[in-house]
Structure formats: C-alpha cells, structure tokens
Short mmCIF file of C-alpha atoms and ligand atoms in Angstrom, two decimals:
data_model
loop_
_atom_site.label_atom_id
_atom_site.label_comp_id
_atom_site.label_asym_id
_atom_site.label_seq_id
_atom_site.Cartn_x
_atom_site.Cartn_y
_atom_site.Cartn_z
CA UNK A 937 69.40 178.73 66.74
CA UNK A 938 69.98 181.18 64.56
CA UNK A 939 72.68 179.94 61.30
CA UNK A 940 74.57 181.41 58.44
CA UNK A 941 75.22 178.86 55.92
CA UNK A 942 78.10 180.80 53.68
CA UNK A 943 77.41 179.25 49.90
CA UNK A 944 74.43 177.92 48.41
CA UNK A 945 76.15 175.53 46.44
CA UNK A 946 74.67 171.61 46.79
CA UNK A 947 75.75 171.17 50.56
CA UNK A 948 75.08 174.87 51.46
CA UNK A 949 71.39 174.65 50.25
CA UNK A 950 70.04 171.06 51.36
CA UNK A 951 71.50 171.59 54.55
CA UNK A 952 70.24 175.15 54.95
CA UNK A 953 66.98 174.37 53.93
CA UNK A 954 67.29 170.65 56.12
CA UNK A 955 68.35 173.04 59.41
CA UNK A 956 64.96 175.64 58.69
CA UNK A 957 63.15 172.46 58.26
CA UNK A 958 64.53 171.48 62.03
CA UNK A 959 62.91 174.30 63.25
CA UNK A 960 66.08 176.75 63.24
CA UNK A 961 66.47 180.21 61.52
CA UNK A 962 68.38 179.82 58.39
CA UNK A 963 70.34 182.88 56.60
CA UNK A 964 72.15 181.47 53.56
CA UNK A 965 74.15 183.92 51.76
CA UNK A 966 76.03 183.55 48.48
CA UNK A 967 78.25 185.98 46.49
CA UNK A 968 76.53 185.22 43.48
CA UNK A 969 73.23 188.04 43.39
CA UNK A 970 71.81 186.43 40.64
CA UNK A 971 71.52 183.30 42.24
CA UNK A 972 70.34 184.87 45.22
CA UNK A 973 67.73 186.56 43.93
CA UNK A 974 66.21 183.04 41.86
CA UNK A 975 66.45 181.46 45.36
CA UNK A 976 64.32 184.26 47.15
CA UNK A 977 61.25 183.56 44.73
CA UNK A 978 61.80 179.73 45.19
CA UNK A 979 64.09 178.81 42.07
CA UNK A 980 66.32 176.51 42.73
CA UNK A 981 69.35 176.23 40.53
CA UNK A 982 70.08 172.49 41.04
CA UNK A 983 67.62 169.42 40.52
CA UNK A 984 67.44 167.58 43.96
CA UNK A 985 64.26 165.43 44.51
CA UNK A 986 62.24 166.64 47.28
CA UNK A 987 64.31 169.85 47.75
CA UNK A 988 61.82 171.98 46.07
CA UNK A 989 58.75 171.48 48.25
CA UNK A 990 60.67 171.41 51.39
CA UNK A 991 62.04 175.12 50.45
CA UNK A 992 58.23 175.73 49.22
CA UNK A 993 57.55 174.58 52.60
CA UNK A 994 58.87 177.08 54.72
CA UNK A 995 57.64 179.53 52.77
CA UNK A 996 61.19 181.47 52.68
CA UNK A 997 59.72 184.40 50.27
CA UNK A 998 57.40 186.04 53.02
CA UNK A 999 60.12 186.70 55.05
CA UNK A 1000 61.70 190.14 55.45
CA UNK A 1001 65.54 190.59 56.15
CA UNK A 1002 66.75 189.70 59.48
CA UNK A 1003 63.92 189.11 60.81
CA UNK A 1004 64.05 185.13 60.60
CA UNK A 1005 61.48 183.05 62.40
CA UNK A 1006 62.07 179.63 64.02
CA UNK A 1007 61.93 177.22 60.76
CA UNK A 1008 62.13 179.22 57.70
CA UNK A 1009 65.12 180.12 56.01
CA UNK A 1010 66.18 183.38 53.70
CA UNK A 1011 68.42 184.08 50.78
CA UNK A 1012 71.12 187.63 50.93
CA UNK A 1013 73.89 188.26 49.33
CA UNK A 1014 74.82 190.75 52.04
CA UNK A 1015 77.20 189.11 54.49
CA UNK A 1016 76.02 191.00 57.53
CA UNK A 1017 72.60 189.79 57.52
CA UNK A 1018 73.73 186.49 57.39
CA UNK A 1019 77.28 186.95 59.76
CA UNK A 1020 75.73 189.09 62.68
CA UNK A 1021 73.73 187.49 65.55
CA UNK A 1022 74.16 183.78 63.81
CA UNK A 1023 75.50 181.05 66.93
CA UNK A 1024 76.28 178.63 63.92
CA UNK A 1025 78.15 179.84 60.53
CA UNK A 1026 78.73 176.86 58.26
CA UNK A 1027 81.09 177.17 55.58
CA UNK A 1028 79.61 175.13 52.35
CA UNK A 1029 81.53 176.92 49.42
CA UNK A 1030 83.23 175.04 46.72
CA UNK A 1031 86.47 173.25 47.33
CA UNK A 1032 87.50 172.70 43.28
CA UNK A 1033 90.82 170.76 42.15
CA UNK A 1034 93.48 172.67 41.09
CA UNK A 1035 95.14 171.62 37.13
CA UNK A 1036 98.42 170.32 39.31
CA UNK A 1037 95.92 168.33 41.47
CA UNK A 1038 96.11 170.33 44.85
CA UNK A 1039 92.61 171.74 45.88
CA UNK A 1040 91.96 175.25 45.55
CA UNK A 1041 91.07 176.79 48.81
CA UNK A 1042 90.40 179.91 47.53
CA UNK A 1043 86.65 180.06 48.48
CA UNK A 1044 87.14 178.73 51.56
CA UNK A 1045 89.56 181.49 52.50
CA UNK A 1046 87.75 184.19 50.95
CA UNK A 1047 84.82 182.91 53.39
CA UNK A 1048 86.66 183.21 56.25
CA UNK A 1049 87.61 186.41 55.62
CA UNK A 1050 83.88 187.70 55.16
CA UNK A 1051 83.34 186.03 58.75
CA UNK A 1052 86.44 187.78 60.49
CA UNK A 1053 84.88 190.89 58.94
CA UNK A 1054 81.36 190.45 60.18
CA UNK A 1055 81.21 188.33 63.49
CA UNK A 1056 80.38 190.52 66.06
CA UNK A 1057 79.87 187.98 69.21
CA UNK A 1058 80.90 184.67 69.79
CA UNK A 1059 79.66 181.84 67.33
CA UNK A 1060 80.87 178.46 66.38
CA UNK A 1061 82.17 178.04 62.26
CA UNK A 1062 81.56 175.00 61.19
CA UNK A 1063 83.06 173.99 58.15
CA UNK A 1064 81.20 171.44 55.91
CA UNK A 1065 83.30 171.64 52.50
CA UNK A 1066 85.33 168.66 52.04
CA UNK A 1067 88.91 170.04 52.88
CA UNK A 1068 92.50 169.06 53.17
CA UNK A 1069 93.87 168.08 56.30
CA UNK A 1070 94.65 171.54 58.46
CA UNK A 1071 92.07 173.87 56.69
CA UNK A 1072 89.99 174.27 60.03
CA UNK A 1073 92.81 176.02 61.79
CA UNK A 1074 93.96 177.72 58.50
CA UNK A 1075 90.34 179.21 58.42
CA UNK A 1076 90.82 179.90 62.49
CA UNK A 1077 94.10 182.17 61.77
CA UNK A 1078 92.11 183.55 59.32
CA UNK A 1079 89.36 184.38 61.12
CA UNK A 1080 91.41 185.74 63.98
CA UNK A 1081 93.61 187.99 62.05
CA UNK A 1082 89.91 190.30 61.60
CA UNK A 1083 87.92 189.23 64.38
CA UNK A 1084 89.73 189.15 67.96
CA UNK A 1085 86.57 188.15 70.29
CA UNK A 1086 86.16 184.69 71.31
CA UNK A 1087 84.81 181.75 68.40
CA UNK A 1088 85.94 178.12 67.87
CA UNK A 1089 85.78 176.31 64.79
CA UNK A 1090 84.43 172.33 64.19
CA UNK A 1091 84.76 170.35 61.53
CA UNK A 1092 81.58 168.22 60.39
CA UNK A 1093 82.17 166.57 57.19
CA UNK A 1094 79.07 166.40 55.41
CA UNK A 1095 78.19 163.00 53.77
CA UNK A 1096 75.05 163.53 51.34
CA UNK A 1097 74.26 161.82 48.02
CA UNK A 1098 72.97 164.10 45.51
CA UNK A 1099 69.87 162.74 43.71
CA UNK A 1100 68.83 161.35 48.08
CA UNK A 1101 70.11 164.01 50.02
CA UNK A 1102 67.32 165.26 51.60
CA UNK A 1103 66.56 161.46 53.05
CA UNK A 1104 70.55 161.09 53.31
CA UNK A 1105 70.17 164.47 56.05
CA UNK A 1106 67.20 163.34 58.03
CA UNK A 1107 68.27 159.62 58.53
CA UNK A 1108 72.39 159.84 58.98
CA UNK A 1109 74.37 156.86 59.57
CA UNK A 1110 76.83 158.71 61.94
CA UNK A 1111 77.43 162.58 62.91
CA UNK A 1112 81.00 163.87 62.75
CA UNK A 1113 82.25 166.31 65.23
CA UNK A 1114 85.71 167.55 64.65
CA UNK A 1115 86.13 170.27 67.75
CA UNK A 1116 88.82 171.84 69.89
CA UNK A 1117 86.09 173.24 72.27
CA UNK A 1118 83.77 171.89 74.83
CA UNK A 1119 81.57 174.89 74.08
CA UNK A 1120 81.69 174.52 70.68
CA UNK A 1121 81.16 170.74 71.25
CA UNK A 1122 78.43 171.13 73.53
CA UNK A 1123 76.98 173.88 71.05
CA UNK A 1124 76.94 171.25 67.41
CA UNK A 1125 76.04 168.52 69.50
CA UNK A 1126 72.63 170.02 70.72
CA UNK A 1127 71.88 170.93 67.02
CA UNK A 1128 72.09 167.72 66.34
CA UNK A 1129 70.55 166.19 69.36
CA UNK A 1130 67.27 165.01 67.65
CA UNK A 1131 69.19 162.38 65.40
CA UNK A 1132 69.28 158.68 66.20
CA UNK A 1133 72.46 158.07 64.87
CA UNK A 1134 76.03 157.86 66.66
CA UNK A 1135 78.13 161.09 67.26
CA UNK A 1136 81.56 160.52 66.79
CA UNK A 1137 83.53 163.69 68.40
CA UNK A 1138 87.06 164.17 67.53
CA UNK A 1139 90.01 166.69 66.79
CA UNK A 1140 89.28 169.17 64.06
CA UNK A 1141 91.98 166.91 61.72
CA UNK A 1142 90.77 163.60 62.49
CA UNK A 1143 87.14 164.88 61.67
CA UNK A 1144 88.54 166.05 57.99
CA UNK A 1145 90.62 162.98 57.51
CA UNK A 1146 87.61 160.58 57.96
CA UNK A 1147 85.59 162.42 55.41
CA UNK A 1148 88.88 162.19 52.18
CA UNK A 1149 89.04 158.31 53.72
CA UNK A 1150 85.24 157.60 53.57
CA UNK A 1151 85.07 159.19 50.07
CA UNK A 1152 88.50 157.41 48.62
CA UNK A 1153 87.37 153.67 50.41
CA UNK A 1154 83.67 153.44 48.46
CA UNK A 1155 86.24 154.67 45.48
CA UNK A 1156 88.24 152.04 45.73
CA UNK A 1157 85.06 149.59 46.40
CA UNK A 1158 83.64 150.65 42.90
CA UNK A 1159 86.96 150.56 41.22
CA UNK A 1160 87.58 146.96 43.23
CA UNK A 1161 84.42 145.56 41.68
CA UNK A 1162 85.05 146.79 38.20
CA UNK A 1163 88.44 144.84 38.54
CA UNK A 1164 86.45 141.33 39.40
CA UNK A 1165 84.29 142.02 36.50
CA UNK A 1166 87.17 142.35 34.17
CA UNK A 1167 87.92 138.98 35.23
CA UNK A 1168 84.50 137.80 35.28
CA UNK A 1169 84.13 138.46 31.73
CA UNK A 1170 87.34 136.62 31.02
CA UNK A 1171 86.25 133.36 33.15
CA UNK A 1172 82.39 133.24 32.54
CA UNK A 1173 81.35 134.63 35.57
CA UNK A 1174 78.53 137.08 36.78
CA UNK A 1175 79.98 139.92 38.13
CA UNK A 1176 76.49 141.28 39.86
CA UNK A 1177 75.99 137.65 41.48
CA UNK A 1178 79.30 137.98 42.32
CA UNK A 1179 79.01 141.63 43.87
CA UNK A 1180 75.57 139.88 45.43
CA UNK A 1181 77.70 136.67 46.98
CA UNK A 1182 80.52 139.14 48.63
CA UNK A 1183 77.75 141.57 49.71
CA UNK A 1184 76.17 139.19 52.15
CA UNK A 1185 79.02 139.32 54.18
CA UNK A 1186 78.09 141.83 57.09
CA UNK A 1187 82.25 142.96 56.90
CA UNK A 1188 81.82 143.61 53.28
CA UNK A 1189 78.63 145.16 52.97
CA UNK A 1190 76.50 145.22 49.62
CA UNK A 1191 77.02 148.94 48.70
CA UNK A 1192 78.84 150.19 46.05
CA UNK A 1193 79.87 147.05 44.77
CA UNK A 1194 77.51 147.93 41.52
CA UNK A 1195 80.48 147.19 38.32
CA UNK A 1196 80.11 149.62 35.30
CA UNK A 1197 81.81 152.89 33.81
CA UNK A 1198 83.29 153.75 36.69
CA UNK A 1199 82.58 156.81 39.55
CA UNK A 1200 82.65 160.72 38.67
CA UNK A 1201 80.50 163.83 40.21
CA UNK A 1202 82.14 166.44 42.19
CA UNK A 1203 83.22 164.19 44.84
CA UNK A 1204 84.81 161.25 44.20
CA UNK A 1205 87.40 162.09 41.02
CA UNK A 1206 88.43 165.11 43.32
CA UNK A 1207 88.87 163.52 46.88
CA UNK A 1208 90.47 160.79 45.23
CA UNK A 1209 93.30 163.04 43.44
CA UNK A 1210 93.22 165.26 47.01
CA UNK A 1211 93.89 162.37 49.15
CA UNK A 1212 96.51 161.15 47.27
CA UNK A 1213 98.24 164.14 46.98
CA UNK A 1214 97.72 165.82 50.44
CA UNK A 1215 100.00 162.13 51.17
CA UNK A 1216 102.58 163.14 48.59
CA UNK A 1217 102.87 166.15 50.05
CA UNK A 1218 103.37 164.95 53.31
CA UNK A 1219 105.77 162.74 51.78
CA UNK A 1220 103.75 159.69 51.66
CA UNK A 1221 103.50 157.74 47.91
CA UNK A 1222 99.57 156.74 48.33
CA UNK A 1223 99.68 153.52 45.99
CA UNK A 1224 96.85 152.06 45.90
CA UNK A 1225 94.81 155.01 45.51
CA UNK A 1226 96.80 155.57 42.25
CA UNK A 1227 95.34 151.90 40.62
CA UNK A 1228 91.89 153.21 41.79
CA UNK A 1229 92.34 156.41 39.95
CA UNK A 1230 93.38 154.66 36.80
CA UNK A 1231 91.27 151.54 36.83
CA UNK A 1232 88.03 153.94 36.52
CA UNK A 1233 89.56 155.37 33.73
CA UNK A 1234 90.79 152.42 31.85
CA UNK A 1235 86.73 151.17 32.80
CA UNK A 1236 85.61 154.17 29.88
CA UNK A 1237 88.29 153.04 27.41
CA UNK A 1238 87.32 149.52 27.69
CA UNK A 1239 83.62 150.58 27.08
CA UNK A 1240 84.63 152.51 23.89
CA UNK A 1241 87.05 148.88 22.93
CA UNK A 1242 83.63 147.13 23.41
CA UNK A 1243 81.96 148.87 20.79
CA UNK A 1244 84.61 149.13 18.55
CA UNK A 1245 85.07 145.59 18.66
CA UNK A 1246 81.06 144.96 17.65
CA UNK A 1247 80.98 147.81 15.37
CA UNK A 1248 84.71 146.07 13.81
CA UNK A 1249 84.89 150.04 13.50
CA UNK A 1250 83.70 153.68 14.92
CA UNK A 1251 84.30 156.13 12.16
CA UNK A 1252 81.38 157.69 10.81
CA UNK A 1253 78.83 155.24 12.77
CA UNK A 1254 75.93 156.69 15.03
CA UNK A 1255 75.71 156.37 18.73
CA UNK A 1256 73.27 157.15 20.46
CA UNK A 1257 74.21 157.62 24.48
CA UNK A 1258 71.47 157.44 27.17
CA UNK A 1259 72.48 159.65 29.92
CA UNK A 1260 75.00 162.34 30.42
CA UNK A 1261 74.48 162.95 34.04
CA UNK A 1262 76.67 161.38 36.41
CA UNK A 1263 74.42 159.00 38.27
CA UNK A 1264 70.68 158.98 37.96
CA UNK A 1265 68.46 161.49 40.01
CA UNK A 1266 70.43 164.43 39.34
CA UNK A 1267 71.18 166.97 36.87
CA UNK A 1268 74.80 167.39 37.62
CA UNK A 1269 77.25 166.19 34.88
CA UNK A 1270 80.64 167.38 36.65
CA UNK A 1271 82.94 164.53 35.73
CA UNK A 1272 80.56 162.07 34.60
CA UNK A 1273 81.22 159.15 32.34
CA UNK A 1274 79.12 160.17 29.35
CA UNK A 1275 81.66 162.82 28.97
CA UNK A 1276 84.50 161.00 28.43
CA UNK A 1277 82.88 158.20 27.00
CA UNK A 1278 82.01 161.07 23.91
CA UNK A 1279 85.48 162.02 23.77
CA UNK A 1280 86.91 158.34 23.08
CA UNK A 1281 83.74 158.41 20.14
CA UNK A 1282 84.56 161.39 18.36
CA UNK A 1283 88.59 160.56 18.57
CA UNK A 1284 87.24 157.87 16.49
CA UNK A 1285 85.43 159.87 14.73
CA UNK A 1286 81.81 158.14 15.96
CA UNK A 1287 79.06 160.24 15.17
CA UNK A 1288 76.92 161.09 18.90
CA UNK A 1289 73.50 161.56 19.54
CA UNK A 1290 72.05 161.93 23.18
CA UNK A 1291 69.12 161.79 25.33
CA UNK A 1292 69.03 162.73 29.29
CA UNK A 1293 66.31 163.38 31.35
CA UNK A 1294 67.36 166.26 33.43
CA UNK A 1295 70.74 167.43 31.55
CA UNK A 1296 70.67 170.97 30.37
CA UNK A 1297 72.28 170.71 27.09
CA UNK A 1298 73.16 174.11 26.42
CA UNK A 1299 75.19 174.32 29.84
CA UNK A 1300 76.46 170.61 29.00
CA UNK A 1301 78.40 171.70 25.69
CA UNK A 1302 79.54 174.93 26.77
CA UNK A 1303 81.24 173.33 29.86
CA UNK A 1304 82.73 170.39 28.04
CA UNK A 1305 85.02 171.36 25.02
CA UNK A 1306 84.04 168.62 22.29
CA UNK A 1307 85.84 167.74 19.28
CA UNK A 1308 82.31 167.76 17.52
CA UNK A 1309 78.67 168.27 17.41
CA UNK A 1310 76.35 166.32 19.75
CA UNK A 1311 72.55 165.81 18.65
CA UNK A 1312 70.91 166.35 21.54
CA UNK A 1313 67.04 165.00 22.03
CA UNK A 1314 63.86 165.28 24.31
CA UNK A 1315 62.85 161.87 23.63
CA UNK A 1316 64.90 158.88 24.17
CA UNK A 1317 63.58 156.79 21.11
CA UNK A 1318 63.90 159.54 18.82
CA UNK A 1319 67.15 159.63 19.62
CA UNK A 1320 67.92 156.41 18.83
CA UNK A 1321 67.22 157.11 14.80
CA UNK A 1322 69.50 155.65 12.13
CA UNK A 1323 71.97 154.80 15.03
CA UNK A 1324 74.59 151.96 14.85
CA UNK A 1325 74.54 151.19 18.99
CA UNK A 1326 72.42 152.20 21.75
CA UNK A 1327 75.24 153.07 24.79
CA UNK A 1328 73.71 152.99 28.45
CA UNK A 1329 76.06 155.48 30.70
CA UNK A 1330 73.28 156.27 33.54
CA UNK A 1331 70.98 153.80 35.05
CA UNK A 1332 68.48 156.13 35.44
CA UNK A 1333 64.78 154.37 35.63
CA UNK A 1334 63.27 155.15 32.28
CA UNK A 1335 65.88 153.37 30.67
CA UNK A 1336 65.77 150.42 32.73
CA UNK A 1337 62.19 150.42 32.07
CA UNK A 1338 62.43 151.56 28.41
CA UNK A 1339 60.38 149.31 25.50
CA UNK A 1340 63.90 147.40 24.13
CA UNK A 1341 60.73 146.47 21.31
CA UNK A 1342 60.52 149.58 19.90
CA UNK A 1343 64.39 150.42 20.77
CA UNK A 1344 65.22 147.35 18.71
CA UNK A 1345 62.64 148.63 16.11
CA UNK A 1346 64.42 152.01 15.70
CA UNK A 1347 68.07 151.42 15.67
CA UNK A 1348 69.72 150.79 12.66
CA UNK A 1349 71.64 147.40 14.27
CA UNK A 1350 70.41 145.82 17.49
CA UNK A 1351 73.45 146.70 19.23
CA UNK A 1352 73.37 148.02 22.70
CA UNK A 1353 76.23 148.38 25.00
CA UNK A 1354 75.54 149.09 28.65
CA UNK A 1355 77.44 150.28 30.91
CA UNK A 1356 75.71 150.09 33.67
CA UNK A 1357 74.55 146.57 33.60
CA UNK A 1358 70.68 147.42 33.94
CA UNK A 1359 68.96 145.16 31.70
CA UNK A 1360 68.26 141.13 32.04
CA UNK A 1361 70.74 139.18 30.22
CA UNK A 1362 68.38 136.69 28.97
CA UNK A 1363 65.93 138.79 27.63
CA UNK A 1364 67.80 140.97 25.53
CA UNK A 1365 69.20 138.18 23.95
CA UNK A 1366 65.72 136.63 23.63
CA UNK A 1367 65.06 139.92 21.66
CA UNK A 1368 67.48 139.43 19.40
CA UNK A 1369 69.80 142.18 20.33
CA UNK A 1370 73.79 141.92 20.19
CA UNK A 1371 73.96 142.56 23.96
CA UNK A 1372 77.60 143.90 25.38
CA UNK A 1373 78.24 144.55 29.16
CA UNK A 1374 80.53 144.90 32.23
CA UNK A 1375 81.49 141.95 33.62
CA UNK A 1376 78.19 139.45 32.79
C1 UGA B 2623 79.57 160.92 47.34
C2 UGA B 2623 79.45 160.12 48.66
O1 UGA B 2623 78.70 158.93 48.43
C3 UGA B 2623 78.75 160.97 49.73
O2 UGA B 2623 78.71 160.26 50.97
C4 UGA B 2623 79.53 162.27 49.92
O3 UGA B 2623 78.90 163.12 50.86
C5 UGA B 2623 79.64 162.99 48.59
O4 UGA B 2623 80.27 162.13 47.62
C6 UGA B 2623 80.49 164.21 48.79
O5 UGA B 2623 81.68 164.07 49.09
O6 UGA B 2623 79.94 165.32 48.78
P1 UGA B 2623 77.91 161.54 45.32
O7 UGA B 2623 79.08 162.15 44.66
O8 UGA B 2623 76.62 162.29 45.37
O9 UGA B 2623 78.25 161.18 46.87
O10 UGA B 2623 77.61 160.20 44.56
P2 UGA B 2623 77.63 158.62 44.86
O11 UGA B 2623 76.26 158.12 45.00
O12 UGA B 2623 78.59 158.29 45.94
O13 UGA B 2623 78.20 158.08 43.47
C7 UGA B 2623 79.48 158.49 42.99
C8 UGA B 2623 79.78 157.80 41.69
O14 UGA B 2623 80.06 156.43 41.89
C9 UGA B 2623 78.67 157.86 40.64
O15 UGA B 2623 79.23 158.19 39.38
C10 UGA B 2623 78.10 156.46 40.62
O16 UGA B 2623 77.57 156.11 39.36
C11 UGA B 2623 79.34 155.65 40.94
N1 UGA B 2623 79.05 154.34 41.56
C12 UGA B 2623 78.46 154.26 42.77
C13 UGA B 2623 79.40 153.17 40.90
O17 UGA B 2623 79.95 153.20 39.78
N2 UGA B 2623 79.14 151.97 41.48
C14 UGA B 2623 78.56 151.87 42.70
O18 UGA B 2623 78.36 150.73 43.18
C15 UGA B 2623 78.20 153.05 43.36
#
C-alpha cells in the first residue's frame, strides 16, 4: 500500500519507517524543510535504538520522488507527493498542552486541511496523535469542507515506548481500530493482518478514549506505587519487594509498579492533565486523576526534602545529577524529573553539575529557563568533582553499573540520593556511603 504519514515527529517516523520495513511504500512529509532534508541523507533528529539502521536499511536516499518502491520509505516537504495516490494517510503531528490545560489541536487541524487540499481519490486517514475525544470527526468536517469525494477516517491510537519502540511496533500487545466504515475497516485491518496480536475494532470515540485511559491508568500505577513507598519508608518496608509481592498477581501485573521521582515525557504529564480536563469539560470532576497529578509532583519535592535533610542545608553545596533525560534510552527531556528536580536546587540556591549520556545540553538549557548555571559534563565521574551529593534521576545502565569505588573516591561526602532505586541497599552501605532512597 502506498502511505502518507503527515509529521515526522516520534510516532510519525518509527511508524513510517516500521510500515516501509513491512514491505509498504512510505511518503512521510513534514512542514519543517530543514528536517526534511537531514532525514533524506539518513539523519535522524531523535535518538531511538535501532531506528537508525532500520531507516539505513531501506536505503530511503536512492529513491527519487514519487516513485516509491514496495519497502522503502521517502522524506518531502511537499504535501502532494505525499497526499496524492496514498490509500493510507496517518496523521502523527504533535498534540501539545495548552497553558490553561486544554490540548492544542492546532497541528492536527492544520493537517487536515493539507489533506482536504490534496486527496484526489478515496483513502482512509488514520489518525495516530493522541487526541481528545471527537477529534476524528472534527478532522472529517475538516477534511470534507475541501475535499468532497468519498474517504473515512479511523482512529488507531498508537502505543510505543520511546527508548523500545521499534520492538514495541513489531510485537504489539493489541491493535486498536476506531472506524465508522467497513471499507475503511476492512482496509487498516489488512495492513495489519501480519500481527499476532488481538484487533479490537470499535467507534472512532471509543478507539480515542482507550488510548487517554491506557495512558492515565499506568499513571496512576506509578503514582500508586510511589504512595506505598511513602509508607514503606515510614514502616520499614521494601517498597520494590513490595511492588515484586503485588506484581505476581496475574490481575495486577508487575509493570510500572517501579517507585521513584515520578513519570514525565511527552505523554504521560499531558494525557493526564487532557483526560482530566476533557471530563471537566464535559462536566465531570475527574478526582482521582487530580491525586495522581499531584502525588508525582510532591514525589520531586520530597527528593529535594531528602537531601536537604542529609545536607542539614542546600545553599551553596554541589550536586551533581546523573541524568536529565526522562527515562533511560532516549534523548528526550520533555517534562522529565531532572528538570524540576534542578529547579527545587537552585531555589535553594544548590549549586548543579550534570552528566547524561544522550542529552544535548545546549538544546536542554535553552528549552528550560533556569534560575542559574548548570555545569554540564561528558564524563560521569568528572562530574562528580568537589560535589556534596551524587543525585540519581535516570536509571539508565551506566549508572547502575557505575564504579560507586571511585564515585565514593571523588565526591566531596559519600552522599548519594537515588531516585530511582537502582543500586543494592547493602552494598552501598557496605561502602560506606550515606545512602537515601524511595521507599527502601
Ligand atoms: C508512554 C506509554 O507507555 C506508551 O504506551 C504510549 O504510547 C506513550 O506514552 C504515548 O502516549 O505516546 P513513554 O512516554 O515513552 O510511553 O514512556 P514510559 O515508558 O511509559 O514512561 C513514562 C514515565 O513513567 C517515565 O518518566 C518513567 O520513568 C516513568 N515510570 C515508568 C515510572 O516512574 N515507574 C514505572 O514503573 C514506569
């Protein structure tokens, strides 16, 4: 089949270059030109493991516009190639929040409005984005108001992980198929025939719902879990062997019960704030997704307590943070706990230095208005010079794997306060360090 993926944001460009890979003919087009053009000689402007030699793969530079084989994709910023002749037109742009909370559906419109102007024969528009409740026909009057020929429009919820979303694509646990169509139905579901997971069709709002409730229930999981090891602190318990214990029980599952500073990325602190207020707006007070929103906020604060508390005080001391991404594996830092983590330091006047593997400092500050300097590092140990406390906010693997020898070596105090619960109780404390965590 030939497909238009419209945005080569995250979603747009694994599952572009995951559909070439199937063996269909990918056009993704973006509005940015200077993105496009990286993309056609094979940069790619995110770090995803595994996404690089798939796109190297299929050998997207050799081919010439619309003239797509079977299995290889292309890059244009001219919505005609991409529009024209495509059976499938997935919409993958950015759904941001808006400062009162609402999401902003401006790309999402402007999309469809590109479509209306360049469908010339029937074709299915499938929208990916994560989107309120109604979009999907808001995108179909849209569409309609340019184009008047026949199209139908599905919603298919995408549910990738960044840092495993190429593995997260070929091996789903289910397949979302939000239609009004048999056609259309008939159309999605043969894309997606070679999959060995279940295919769950439904209306076009049921299919957008179960995407904001997926997202907003591992939420409340991770804030559930940080709640238990607030209390596990307070009555000698292990939160992890806790998290462990509950996990084995098929009905709770073992996921996303890891305790620490709390979830961020583009996803979660979004959909979260969406969900709620898409109910608010429909005149429903959402309450319990209000305690999730503000017990993974609280979870930074009481990090910062925690080292206040060792430290008796923050101003002027050094800490070093390991990590600024949002979870390990990726180089995204949207929302992630590092940031407000340096915040609540420099309020209190801390000193920061910082060390992440895949973080583009440069982009990091300029995004993130600090109160003060960060000393940013390329070595993790370096980093750690004349500091007062060692803070872990990723759990990516060098750290877990990191010589706490020489770390104990270079710090000024033997202080290290992780927040993500990724080294062994026991042995730190055999080391000698003053050990602080969540929930242990
Ligand atoms: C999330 C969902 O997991 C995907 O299914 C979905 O497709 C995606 O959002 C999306 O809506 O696009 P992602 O944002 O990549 O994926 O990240 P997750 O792996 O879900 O982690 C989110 C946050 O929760 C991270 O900050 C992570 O550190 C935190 N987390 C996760 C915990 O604090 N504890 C856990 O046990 C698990």
């Amino acid at each position: 089949m030939k497909i238009a993926i419209i945005g080569t944001g995250y979603v747009g460009l694994v599952t572009g270059v995951c559909l070439a890979d199937l063996g269909n003919s990918v056009v993704c087009y973006d509005i940015d030109k200077e993105k496009i053009k990286r993309l056609q000689v094979g940069k790619i402007p995110i770090y995803e493991p595994g996404l690089k030699k798939l796109l190297e793969s299929l050998d997207s530079s050799k081919q010439k516009k619309g003239r797509i084989k079977p299995g290889k994709i292309i890059f244009t910023d001219d919505p005609k190639t991409a529009i024209e002749k495509s059976k499938l037109i997935f919409i993958a742009v950015g759904t941001p929040q808006k400062r009162n909370g609402e999401v902003d559906l401006s790309f999402a419109k402007s999309a469809a409005q590109t479509i209306g102007k360049f469908l010339n024969n029937y074709a299915v528009v499938v929208n990916k984005s994560t989107v309120p409740v109604g979009t999907g026909k808001l995108v179909k009057k849209i569409i309609s108001k340019k184009y008047h020929g026949d199209f139908d429009i599905v919603s298919n919820p995408e549910f990738l992980k960044e840092g495993s979303a190429i593995e997260d694509f070929a091996n789903p646990e289910r397949i979302i198929i939000g239609a009004e169509s048999q056609k259309a139905r008939k159309i999605i579901n043969r894309l997606y025939q070679s999959f060995n997971c279940p295919i769950l069709n439904t209306s076009l709002e049921t299919a957008e719902m179960i995407k904001y409730a997926s997202n907003a229930f591992l939420a409340t999981k991770i804030s559930f879990i940080n709640e238990i090891a607030n209390v596990c602190e307070r009555v000698d318990a292990d939160v992890k062997e806790v998290a462990t214990g509950m996990g084995l029980d098929s009905r709770i599952g073992k996921s996303f019960l890891e305790a620490g500073l709390g979830y961020g990325g583009s996803c979660f602190p979004k959909d979260i704030k969406a969900l709620h207020n898409i109910a608010l707006s429909n005149n429903y007070r959402f309450k319990l997704l209000k305690s999730v929103i503000q017990v993974n906020n609280d979870q930074r604060k009481l990090l910062v307590e925690k080292t206040k508390r060792i430290l008796k005080n923050l101003n002027d001391k050094k800490i070093c943070l390991w990590g600024l991404a949002f979870k390990p594996d990726t180089d995204d830092f949207r929302e992630s706990a590092a940031i407000d983590l340096i915040r609540l330091f420099q309020k209190e006047n801390a000193r920061i230095n910082a060390y992440d593997p895949q973080i583009n400092y440069e982009e990091f500050v300029n995004r993130n208005n600090f109160k003060n300097k960060i000393n940013f590092y390329s070595d993790k140990y370096t980093a750690l010079k004349n500091c007062d406390a060692l803070v872990i906010t990723t759990e990516w693997n060098e750290f877990k794997k990191a010589d706490l020898k020489k770390v104990k070596k270079i710090l000024k105090k033997p202080v290290v306060v992780d927040g993500r619960n990724i080294y062994n109780l026991e042995k730190v404390k055999k080391l000698g360090f003053k050990y602080l965590n969540i929930g242990r």
